[in-house]
CSV table of C-alpha atoms in Angstrom, one decimal:
chain,number,residue,atom,x,y,z
A,1,MET,CA,112.0,148.4,58.3
A,2,GLN,CA,108.3,147.8,58.5
A,3,GLU,CA,106.5,145.4,60.5
A,4,PRO,CA,105.8,142.8,57.7
A,5,SER,CA,109.7,143.0,56.8
A,6,ILE,CA,110.5,142.8,60.6
A,7,LEU,CA,108.2,139.8,61.0
A,8,ALA,CA,109.8,138.1,57.7
A,9,TYR,CA,113.3,138.8,59.6
A,10,VAL,CA,112.1,137.3,63.0
A,11,LEU,CA,110.7,134.1,61.2
A,12,ARG,CA,114.0,133.6,59.3
A,13,ALA,CA,115.8,132.3,62.6
A,14,LYS,CA,114.6,130.2,65.3
A,15,ASN,CA,116.9,131.8,67.6
A,16,ARG,CA,115.2,135.1,67.6
A,17,ILE,CA,111.6,133.4,68.1
A,18,LYS,CA,113.2,131.5,71.2
A,19,VAL,CA,114.2,134.7,72.4
A,20,LEU,CA,111.2,136.5,72.3
A,21,SER,CA,108.8,133.7,73.1
A,22,ALA,CA,111.1,133.5,76.4
A,23,LEU,CA,110.6,137.4,77.4
A,24,LYS,CA,107.1,137.1,76.8
A,25,SER,CA,106.6,135.9,80.2
A,26,GLY,CA,108.8,138.9,81.7
A,27,ASN,CA,111.9,140.5,82.3
A,28,LYS,CA,115.1,138.5,81.8
A,29,VAL,CA,118.8,138.6,82.2
A,30,SER,CA,120.5,137.1,79.4
A,31,GLY,CA,121.7,133.9,81.6
A,32,GLN,CA,118.2,133.0,82.4
A,33,LEU,CA,117.5,133.7,78.5
A,34,GLU,CA,120.5,131.3,77.8
A,35,LYS,CA,119.1,128.5,80.0
A,36,GLU,CA,115.6,128.5,79.1
A,37,THR,CA,116.3,128.5,75.2
A,38,GLY,CA,119.3,126.3,75.3
A,39,MET,CA,121.4,129.2,73.3
A,40,TYR,CA,125.3,129.5,74.1
A,41,LYS,CA,126.3,132.6,75.4
A,42,SER,CA,127.8,134.4,72.0
A,43,HIS,CA,124.6,133.3,70.2
A,44,MET,CA,122.3,134.9,73.1
A,45,SER,CA,124.7,138.3,72.8
A,46,ARG,CA,124.4,138.4,68.9
A,47,THR,CA,120.7,137.4,69.0
A,48,LEU,CA,119.8,140.1,71.4
A,49,GLN,CA,122.1,142.9,69.9
A,50,GLU,CA,120.1,142.1,66.7
A,51,LEU,CA,116.4,142.2,68.2
A,52,GLN,CA,117.7,145.7,70.1
A,53,ASP,CA,118.5,147.0,66.6
A,54,LYS,CA,115.0,146.0,65.3
A,55,LYS,CA,113.5,147.7,68.4
A,56,LEU,CA,112.2,144.5,69.5
A,57,VAL,CA,113.7,144.1,72.6
A,58,LYS,CA,114.8,146.5,75.3
A,59,CYS,CA,117.7,146.2,77.7
A,60,ILE,CA,116.2,148.3,80.7
A,61,ASN,CA,119.6,148.6,82.6
A,62,PRO,CA,122.3,148.9,79.9
A,63,ASN,CA,124.9,150.6,82.3
A,64,ASP,CA,124.9,147.3,84.4
A,65,ARG,CA,127.7,145.2,83.2
A,66,ASP,CA,127.0,141.8,85.3
A,67,PHE,CA,123.0,141.8,85.4
A,68,LYS,CA,121.4,143.3,82.0
A,69,PHE,CA,117.5,142.9,82.4
A,70,TYR,CA,116.0,142.7,78.8
A,71,VAL,CA,112.3,143.2,78.0
A,72,LEU,CA,109.9,142.9,74.8
A,73,THR,CA,109.0,146.3,73.6
A,74,SER,CA,105.4,146.7,72.5
A,75,LYS,CA,106.5,146.3,68.6
A,76,GLY,CA,108.2,143.0,69.9
A,77,LYS,CA,104.8,141.9,71.4
A,78,ARG,CA,103.1,142.4,68.3
A,79,VAL,CA,105.6,140.8,66.0
A,80,LEU,CA,105.9,137.9,68.4
A,81,SER,CA,101.9,137.4,68.3
A,82,LYS,CA,101.9,137.6,64.5
A,83,ALA,CA,104.9,135.3,64.3
A,84,THR,CA,103.3,132.5,66.7
A,85,LYS,CA,100.0,132.7,64.7
A,86,ILE,CA,102.1,132.1,61.5
A,87,ILE,CA,104.0,129.3,62.9
A,88,GLU,CA,100.8,127.3,64.0
A,89,VAL,CA,99.4,127.5,60.8
A,90,ILE,CA,102.3,126.5,59.2
A,91,LYS,CA,102.7,123.5,61.5
A,92,LYS,CA,98.8,122.8,60.7
A,93,VAL,CA,99.6,122.7,57.3
A,94,LYS,CA,102.7,120.1,57.5
A,95,GLN,CA,100.5,117.5,59.7
A,96,LYS,CA,97.9,117.6,57.0
A,97,TYR,CA,100.6,116.7,54.1
C-alpha cells in the first residue's frame, strides 16, 4: 500500500490518529495508550494490530506477554506528520464556515 492510501486509511479512523499521536512522545505499553486515548482494551488491541500490519507501529518486545512496548516506525512518523497537517487545515476551514 502506497503512502497516500495509507494516509487516507489513517485519517478514516480517529482511533488510529489517537494511537499514533500518543506514541509520538515515545515507547509505550498498551495500558498506557489506553489511558492516554480513553480507548477500551479491545479497541486498542485491534488498532495496534492494524497499525502494525501497515508498518506504522512496531512492537519492540513481541515475546513479552504482559508488557509489550510499541513504538512509531519511521513510516508511522511520516504518516502522522502529514495527517496532523491535514487535520489542522480541515479545522481551519471548518472555523471559517
